[in-house]
mmCIF file of C-alpha atoms and ligand atoms in Angstrom:
data_model
loop_
_atom_site.group_PDB
_atom_site.id
_atom_site.type_symbol
_atom_site.label_atom_id
_atom_site.label_comp_id
_atom_site.label_asym_id
_atom_site.label_seq_id
_atom_site.Cartn_x
_atom_site.Cartn_y
_atom_site.Cartn_z
ATOM 1 C CA MET A 595 -0.325 19.615 8.725
ATOM 2 C CA LEU A 596 1.526 18.740 11.931
ATOM 3 C CA GLU A 597 -1.310 20.142 14.052
ATOM 4 C CA LEU A 598 -3.831 17.996 12.180
ATOM 5 C CA ILE A 599 -1.704 14.883 12.611
ATOM 6 C CA LYS A 600 -1.378 15.622 16.346
ATOM 7 C CA ALA A 601 -5.173 15.958 16.620
ATOM 8 C CA ALA A 602 -5.706 12.592 14.911
ATOM 9 C CA LYS A 603 -3.022 10.990 17.054
ATOM 10 C CA GLY A 604 -4.531 12.347 20.270
ATOM 11 C CA TYR A 605 -7.928 10.894 19.386
ATOM 12 C CA ILE A 606 -6.505 7.478 18.469
ATOM 13 C CA GLU A 607 -4.491 7.251 21.670
ATOM 14 C CA THR A 608 -7.676 7.618 23.703
ATOM 15 C CA LYS A 609 -9.241 4.673 21.825
ATOM 16 C CA THR A 610 -6.525 2.000 22.065
ATOM 17 C CA ALA A 611 -3.569 1.234 24.293
ATOM 18 C CA LEU A 612 -1.805 -0.609 21.454
ATOM 19 C CA ARG A 613 1.325 1.084 20.073
ATOM 20 C CA PRO A 614 2.176 -1.034 17.003
ATOM 21 C CA GLN A 615 5.446 -0.687 15.130
ATOM 22 C CA ILE A 616 4.062 -2.327 11.994
ATOM 23 C CA GLY A 617 1.506 -0.692 9.694
ATOM 24 C CA ILE A 618 -0.239 -2.466 6.825
ATOM 25 C CA ILE A 619 -2.184 -0.858 3.965
ATOM 26 C CA LEU A 620 -4.780 -3.116 2.388
ATOM 27 C CA GLY A 621 -5.496 -2.593 -1.305
ATOM 28 C CA SER A 622 -8.611 -3.227 -3.402
ATOM 29 C CA GLY A 623 -10.309 -6.483 -2.541
ATOM 30 C CA LEU A 624 -7.666 -7.313 0.074
ATOM 31 C CA ASN A 625 -9.913 -6.295 2.941
ATOM 32 C CA ARG A 626 -10.249 -9.805 4.260
ATOM 33 C CA LEU A 627 -6.813 -9.794 5.804
ATOM 34 C CA ALA A 628 -8.331 -7.579 8.489
ATOM 35 C CA GLU A 629 -10.506 -10.523 9.557
ATOM 36 C CA ALA A 630 -7.388 -12.378 10.727
ATOM 37 C CA ILE A 631 -6.513 -9.599 13.187
ATOM 38 C CA GLU A 632 -6.989 -10.610 16.815
ATOM 39 C CA ASP A 633 -8.400 -8.363 19.563
ATOM 40 C CA ALA A 634 -9.288 -5.865 16.845
ATOM 41 C CA VAL A 635 -10.199 -2.259 17.610
ATOM 42 C CA PHE A 636 -11.855 -0.521 14.641
ATOM 43 C CA LEU A 637 -11.600 3.232 14.180
ATOM 44 C CA ASP A 638 -13.614 4.615 11.255
ATOM 45 C CA TYR A 639 -11.742 7.259 9.294
ATOM 46 C CA CYS A 640 -14.780 9.521 9.547
ATOM 47 C CA ASP A 641 -14.456 9.593 13.350
ATOM 48 C CA ILE A 642 -10.744 10.471 13.357
ATOM 49 C CA PRO A 643 -10.174 14.247 13.442
ATOM 50 C CA ALA A 644 -8.690 15.599 10.169
ATOM 51 C CA PHE A 645 -8.573 12.174 8.494
ATOM 52 C CA PRO A 646 -9.350 12.454 4.728
ATOM 53 C CA LEU A 647 -12.170 10.142 3.610
ATOM 54 C CA SER A 648 -12.014 7.323 1.031
ATOM 55 C CA THR A 649 -14.791 6.729 -1.497
ATOM 56 C CA ALA A 650 -13.362 3.884 -3.624
ATOM 57 C CA PRO A 651 -15.531 0.771 -3.991
ATOM 58 C CA GLY A 652 -14.185 -2.214 -2.034
ATOM 59 C CA HIS A 653 -12.536 0.134 0.484
ATOM 60 C CA LYS A 654 -13.933 0.251 3.977
ATOM 61 C CA GLY A 655 -12.250 3.279 5.410
ATOM 62 C CA ARG A 656 -11.078 2.407 8.896
ATOM 63 C CA LEU A 657 -7.969 1.791 10.948
ATOM 64 C CA VAL A 658 -7.803 -1.618 12.581
ATOM 65 C CA PHE A 659 -5.535 -2.024 15.598
ATOM 66 C CA GLY A 660 -4.839 -5.530 16.899
ATOM 67 C CA LYS A 661 -2.496 -8.497 16.748
ATOM 68 C CA LEU A 662 -1.293 -10.546 13.797
ATOM 69 C CA GLY A 663 1.360 -13.262 13.871
ATOM 70 C CA GLY A 664 1.885 -12.464 17.568
ATOM 71 C CA LYS A 665 2.746 -8.804 16.882
ATOM 72 C CA GLU A 666 0.854 -5.581 17.416
ATOM 73 C CA ILE A 667 -0.152 -4.070 14.086
ATOM 74 C CA VAL A 668 -2.271 -1.285 12.687
ATOM 75 C CA CYS A 669 -3.996 -1.815 9.408
ATOM 76 C CA MET A 670 -5.442 0.752 7.013
ATOM 77 C CA GLN A 671 -8.525 -0.968 5.684
ATOM 78 C CA GLY A 672 -9.069 1.242 2.680
ATOM 79 C CA ARG A 673 -6.728 3.881 1.304
ATOM 80 C CA LEU A 674 -7.071 7.170 -0.524
ATOM 81 C CA HIS A 675 -6.506 7.499 -4.268
ATOM 82 C CA PHE A 676 -5.534 10.417 -6.489
ATOM 83 C CA TYR A 677 -8.357 9.518 -8.888
ATOM 84 C CA GLU A 678 -10.898 10.183 -6.135
ATOM 85 C CA GLY A 679 -9.858 13.815 -6.329
ATOM 86 C CA HIS A 680 -7.775 13.806 -3.158
ATOM 87 C CA LYS A 681 -4.750 16.042 -3.027
ATOM 88 C CA ALA A 682 -1.446 14.183 -2.867
ATOM 89 C CA GLU A 683 -0.797 15.645 0.594
ATOM 90 C CA ASP A 684 -4.083 14.194 1.878
ATOM 91 C CA ILE A 685 -3.291 10.775 0.444
ATOM 92 C CA VAL A 686 -0.112 10.624 2.501
ATOM 93 C CA PHE A 687 -1.622 12.072 5.702
ATOM 94 C CA PRO A 688 -2.173 8.563 7.115
ATOM 95 C CA ILE A 689 1.457 7.599 6.471
ATOM 96 C CA ARG A 690 2.733 10.487 8.564
ATOM 97 C CA LEU A 691 0.091 9.758 11.170
ATOM 98 C CA LEU A 692 1.257 6.138 11.424
ATOM 99 C CA ARG A 693 4.813 7.356 11.807
ATOM 100 C CA GLU A 694 3.766 9.703 14.625
ATOM 101 C CA LEU A 695 1.929 6.815 16.285
ATOM 102 C CA GLY A 696 5.206 4.871 16.435
ATOM 103 C CA VAL A 697 5.087 2.733 13.280
ATOM 104 C CA LYS A 698 8.550 1.842 11.965
ATOM 105 C CA THR A 699 7.687 -0.638 9.203
ATOM 106 C CA LEU A 700 5.050 -0.191 6.515
ATOM 107 C CA ILE A 701 3.683 -3.082 4.463
ATOM 108 C CA VAL A 702 1.796 -1.827 1.405
ATOM 109 C CA THR A 703 -0.446 -4.006 -0.723
ATOM 110 C CA ASN A 704 -2.337 -3.273 -3.904
ATOM 111 C CA ALA A 705 -4.168 -4.821 -6.803
ATOM 112 C CA ALA A 706 -2.251 -4.454 -10.056
ATOM 113 C CA GLY A 707 -2.357 -5.370 -13.697
ATOM 114 C CA GLY A 708 0.396 -7.729 -14.810
ATOM 115 C CA ILE A 709 2.609 -6.165 -17.495
ATOM 116 C CA ASN A 710 5.236 -8.884 -17.314
ATOM 117 C CA GLU A 711 3.942 -11.589 -19.654
ATOM 118 C CA GLY A 712 5.303 -14.270 -17.333
ATOM 119 C CA PHE A 713 2.784 -13.250 -14.636
ATOM 120 C CA ASP A 714 -0.568 -15.005 -14.175
ATOM 121 C CA VAL A 715 -3.752 -13.704 -12.586
ATOM 122 C CA GLY A 716 -3.582 -14.486 -8.864
ATOM 123 C CA ASP A 717 0.223 -14.165 -8.682
ATOM 124 C CA ILE A 718 1.798 -12.164 -5.876
ATOM 125 C CA MET A 719 4.591 -9.795 -6.858
ATOM 126 C CA MET A 720 6.938 -8.384 -4.253
ATOM 127 C CA ILE A 721 7.659 -4.789 -5.285
ATOM 128 C CA THR A 722 11.416 -4.298 -5.553
ATOM 129 C CA ASP A 723 11.186 -0.756 -6.940
ATOM 130 C CA HIS A 724 8.689 1.636 -8.500
ATOM 131 C CA ILE A 725 8.241 4.157 -11.286
ATOM 132 C CA ASN A 726 6.137 7.177 -10.355
ATOM 133 C CA MET A 727 4.134 7.856 -13.538
ATOM 134 C CA THR A 728 1.547 10.127 -11.906
ATOM 135 C CA GLY A 729 3.242 13.336 -12.995
ATOM 136 C CA THR A 730 3.348 14.685 -9.454
ATOM 137 C CA ASN A 731 4.896 14.017 -6.063
ATOM 138 C CA PRO A 732 3.401 14.228 -2.563
ATOM 139 C CA LEU A 733 6.521 15.989 -1.237
ATOM 140 C CA ILE A 734 6.073 19.023 -3.505
ATOM 141 C CA GLY A 735 5.670 22.194 -1.452
ATOM 142 C CA LYS A 736 7.338 23.345 1.743
ATOM 143 C CA ASN A 737 9.427 20.513 3.154
ATOM 144 C CA LEU A 738 8.363 19.282 6.565
ATOM 145 C CA ASP A 739 11.825 19.052 8.113
ATOM 146 C CA CYS A 740 10.439 17.260 11.171
ATOM 147 C CA PHE A 741 9.670 14.277 8.911
ATOM 148 C CA GLY A 742 12.649 14.164 6.572
ATOM 149 C CA PRO A 743 15.012 16.047 4.261
ATOM 150 C CA ARG A 744 14.103 18.152 1.219
ATOM 151 C CA PHE A 745 15.804 15.716 -1.170
ATOM 152 C CA ASN A 746 15.320 12.230 0.180
ATOM 153 C CA ASP A 747 16.979 9.116 -1.102
ATOM 154 C CA MET A 748 14.837 6.490 -2.863
ATOM 155 C CA THR A 749 17.595 3.937 -3.585
ATOM 156 C CA PHE A 750 16.485 1.681 -0.731
ATOM 157 C CA ALA A 751 12.866 2.843 -0.447
ATOM 158 C CA TYR A 752 11.823 -0.820 -0.657
ATOM 159 C CA THR A 753 13.889 -2.191 2.210
ATOM 160 C CA PRO A 754 16.264 -4.986 1.123
ATOM 161 C CA ARG A 755 16.322 -6.515 4.632
ATOM 162 C CA LEU A 756 12.538 -6.935 4.566
ATOM 163 C CA GLN A 757 12.642 -8.438 1.079
ATOM 164 C CA GLU A 758 14.979 -11.139 2.398
ATOM 165 C CA ILE A 759 12.489 -11.906 5.174
ATOM 166 C CA ALA A 760 9.645 -12.033 2.643
ATOM 167 C CA ARG A 761 11.503 -14.452 0.344
ATOM 168 C CA ALA A 762 12.194 -16.802 3.245
ATOM 169 C CA ALA A 763 8.586 -16.516 4.483
ATOM 170 C CA ALA A 764 7.219 -17.304 0.997
ATOM 171 C CA ASP A 765 9.452 -20.378 0.889
ATOM 172 C CA ASN A 766 8.177 -21.451 4.309
ATOM 173 C CA VAL A 767 4.516 -21.216 3.363
ATOM 174 C CA GLY A 768 5.093 -22.628 -0.132
ATOM 175 C CA ILE A 769 4.104 -19.523 -2.118
ATOM 176 C CA THR A 770 5.724 -18.668 -5.434
ATOM 177 C CA LEU A 771 6.739 -15.055 -4.988
ATOM 178 C CA ARG A 772 7.206 -13.009 -8.147
ATOM 179 C CA GLU A 773 9.331 -9.884 -7.964
ATOM 180 C CA GLY A 774 9.292 -6.747 -10.031
ATOM 181 C CA VAL A 775 8.839 -3.043 -10.615
ATOM 182 C CA TYR A 776 5.476 -1.368 -9.959
ATOM 183 C CA ILE A 777 4.490 1.572 -12.113
ATOM 184 C CA GLY A 778 2.057 3.918 -10.402
ATOM 185 C CA VAL A 779 -0.447 5.826 -12.574
ATOM 186 C CA THR A 780 -3.318 8.148 -11.609
ATOM 187 C CA GLY A 781 -6.205 6.234 -13.198
ATOM 188 C CA PRO A 782 -9.174 6.123 -13.030
ATOM 189 C CA CYS A 783 -9.297 4.730 -16.564
ATOM 190 C CA PHE A 784 -7.318 1.591 -17.198
ATOM 191 C CA GLU A 785 -4.361 1.996 -19.536
ATOM 192 C CA THR A 786 -4.389 1.727 -23.301
ATOM 193 C CA PRO A 787 -2.528 -1.212 -24.862
ATOM 194 C CA ALA A 788 0.022 1.286 -26.243
ATOM 195 C CA GLU A 789 0.661 2.659 -22.747
ATOM 196 C CA ILE A 790 1.215 -0.847 -21.440
ATOM 197 C CA ARG A 791 3.754 -1.554 -24.195
ATOM 198 C CA ALA A 792 5.498 1.707 -23.308
ATOM 199 C CA TYR A 793 5.552 0.888 -19.582
ATOM 200 C CA ARG A 794 7.023 -2.539 -20.337
ATOM 201 C CA THR A 795 9.790 -0.854 -22.303
ATOM 202 C CA LEU A 796 10.386 1.429 -19.311
ATOM 203 C CA GLY A 797 10.978 -1.611 -17.123
ATOM 204 C CA ALA A 798 7.646 -2.045 -15.337
ATOM 205 C CA ASP A 799 6.256 -5.460 -14.402
ATOM 206 C CA ALA A 800 2.918 -4.391 -12.910
ATOM 207 C CA VAL A 801 0.707 -1.303 -13.057
ATOM 208 C CA GLY A 802 -1.643 0.187 -10.489
ATOM 209 C CA MET A 803 -3.312 3.350 -9.228
ATOM 210 C CA SER A 804 -1.873 3.651 -5.741
ATOM 211 C CA THR A 805 1.200 3.012 -3.581
ATOM 212 C CA VAL A 806 3.841 5.318 -5.082
ATOM 213 C CA PHE A 807 2.818 8.416 -3.072
ATOM 214 C CA GLU A 808 2.621 6.363 0.103
ATOM 215 C CA VAL A 809 6.053 4.814 -0.390
ATOM 216 C CA ILE A 810 7.680 8.146 -1.303
ATOM 217 C CA THR A 811 6.316 9.620 1.922
ATOM 218 C CA ALA A 812 7.241 6.571 3.988
ATOM 219 C CA ALA A 813 10.802 6.756 2.677
ATOM 220 C CA HIS A 814 10.874 10.488 3.422
ATOM 221 C CA CYS A 815 9.938 9.946 7.071
ATOM 222 C CA GLY A 816 12.301 7.024 7.555
ATOM 223 C CA LEU A 817 9.917 4.054 7.521
ATOM 224 C CA GLU A 818 11.074 0.673 6.277
ATOM 225 C CA VAL A 819 8.806 -0.506 3.462
ATOM 226 C CA LEU A 820 7.732 -3.831 2.030
ATOM 227 C CA GLY A 821 5.294 -3.889 -0.898
ATOM 228 C CA PHE A 822 3.160 -6.523 -2.603
ATOM 229 C CA SER A 823 1.007 -6.410 -5.709
ATOM 230 C CA LEU A 824 -1.700 -8.956 -6.217
ATOM 231 C CA ILE A 825 -1.930 -9.463 -9.976
ATOM 232 C CA THR A 826 -5.682 -9.257 -10.553
ATOM 233 C CA ASN A 827 -5.578 -9.101 -14.360
ATOM 234 C CA LYS A 828 -3.266 -9.093 -17.316
ATOM 235 C CA ALA A 829 -2.661 -5.461 -18.231
ATOM 236 C CA ALA A 830 -4.556 -3.908 -21.160
ATOM 237 C CA GLY A 831 -3.945 -5.419 -24.571
ATOM 238 C CA ILE A 832 -2.117 -8.559 -23.391
ATOM 239 C CA ILE A 833 -5.270 -10.538 -24.054
ATOM 240 C CA ARG A 834 -8.047 -9.225 -26.319
ATOM 241 C CA LYS A 835 -10.546 -8.604 -23.569
ATOM 242 C CA PRO A 836 -11.766 -5.387 -21.894
ATOM 243 C CA LEU A 837 -10.821 -4.768 -18.239
ATOM 244 C CA SER A 838 -13.360 -4.154 -15.496
ATOM 245 C CA GLY A 839 -13.074 -2.812 -11.966
ATOM 246 C CA GLU A 840 -15.507 -5.470 -10.705
ATOM 247 C CA GLU A 841 -13.245 -8.212 -12.036
ATOM 248 C CA VAL A 842 -10.235 -6.658 -10.312
ATOM 249 C CA ASN A 843 -12.064 -6.584 -6.968
ATOM 250 C CA GLU A 844 -13.397 -10.116 -7.452
ATOM 251 C CA ILE A 845 -9.958 -11.616 -8.115
ATOM 252 C CA GLY A 846 -8.599 -9.573 -5.211
ATOM 253 C CA ARG A 847 -11.186 -11.080 -2.885
ATOM 254 C CA LYS A 848 -10.494 -14.623 -4.138
ATOM 255 C CA SER A 849 -6.703 -14.457 -3.918
ATOM 256 C CA SER A 850 -6.284 -12.303 -0.850
ATOM 257 C CA GLU A 851 -6.111 -15.287 1.478
ATOM 258 C CA VAL A 852 -2.722 -16.343 0.113
ATOM 259 C CA LEU A 853 -1.308 -12.844 0.466
ATOM 260 C CA GLY A 854 -2.830 -12.638 3.938
ATOM 261 C CA ASN A 855 -1.042 -15.825 5.012
ATOM 262 C CA LEU A 856 2.232 -14.559 3.634
ATOM 263 C CA ILE A 857 1.904 -11.224 5.434
ATOM 264 C CA LYS A 858 1.020 -12.948 8.700
ATOM 265 C CA GLN A 859 4.155 -15.077 8.416
ATOM 266 C CA ILE A 860 6.306 -12.044 7.586
ATOM 267 C CA VAL A 861 4.942 -9.944 10.439
ATOM 268 C CA GLY A 862 5.907 -12.713 12.862
ATOM 269 C CA GLU A 863 9.485 -12.462 11.651
ATOM 270 C CA ILE A 864 10.068 -8.714 11.331
HETATM 271 N N1 HPA B 1851 -4.223 -1.061 -14.334
HETATM 272 C C1 HPA B 1851 -4.199 -0.135 -13.341
HETATM 273 N N2 HPA B 1851 -4.566 -0.416 -12.109
HETATM 274 C C2 HPA B 1851 -4.953 -1.671 -11.838
HETATM 275 C C3 HPA B 1851 -5.003 -2.663 -12.827
HETATM 276 C C4 HPA B 1851 -4.626 -2.342 -14.151
HETATM 277 O O1 HPA B 1851 -4.631 -3.164 -15.075
HETATM 278 N N3 HPA B 1851 -5.446 -3.808 -12.215
HETATM 279 C C5 HPA B 1851 -5.644 -3.499 -10.916
HETATM 280 N N4 HPA B 1851 -5.357 -2.212 -10.665
#
């Protein structure tokens, strides 16, 4: 694993002189944030040695290095999902790569279904904690001691200091920021109404098919994390209407500008 990460790192360092300390993962339909990046250098995943490839619709599959809010950043435009058939360890390869490249802060975004009945479509929820409902964990197997300990703490996986910055930034730009717990499932099917009722009882506010593996791995290797869910739909059964992936991507595209502005503001203040 370490050898593969070193190979990817070596390639990237020949392509850009930027050494960003902030990494951003863009979720479904949130691609457009990448358009706001200045002096952008695009590196397709397929050209990076050892980089696992994404197939999800709405996901471009490239790293974008550049500047946002006056800071150097690197953005993952497109992420890997368990439902694509990727192994958990491949899904988190980019997280460890970012860490090796010098990233200290990871901002994760995703599209999610609103479980909390107070949430509306288009709302932005800051993730204050998560429930890993996937039934597995990317850290299973031999521990990579060079990244972190065998049993790593998750109490502050979502960094309180960054949440304070995000609340202030949302106030500044006049965005109502919801807060809550993200429950990560494997997908690819959407949930049943009974599952959503169960997840609500467990304490979840939003549900999605990504993020938890990435945040577990980021916490393991000592990255500070800030997470946002864009609520693209009310979760299954809340309204009597079937869910569709196209609708999720469409709402993501429409509402991503607001989240993009918020992230730009936050990056300037980290
Ligand atoms: N469930 C799971 N993942 C999702 C949803 C949902 O309702 N909306 C967007 N991603």
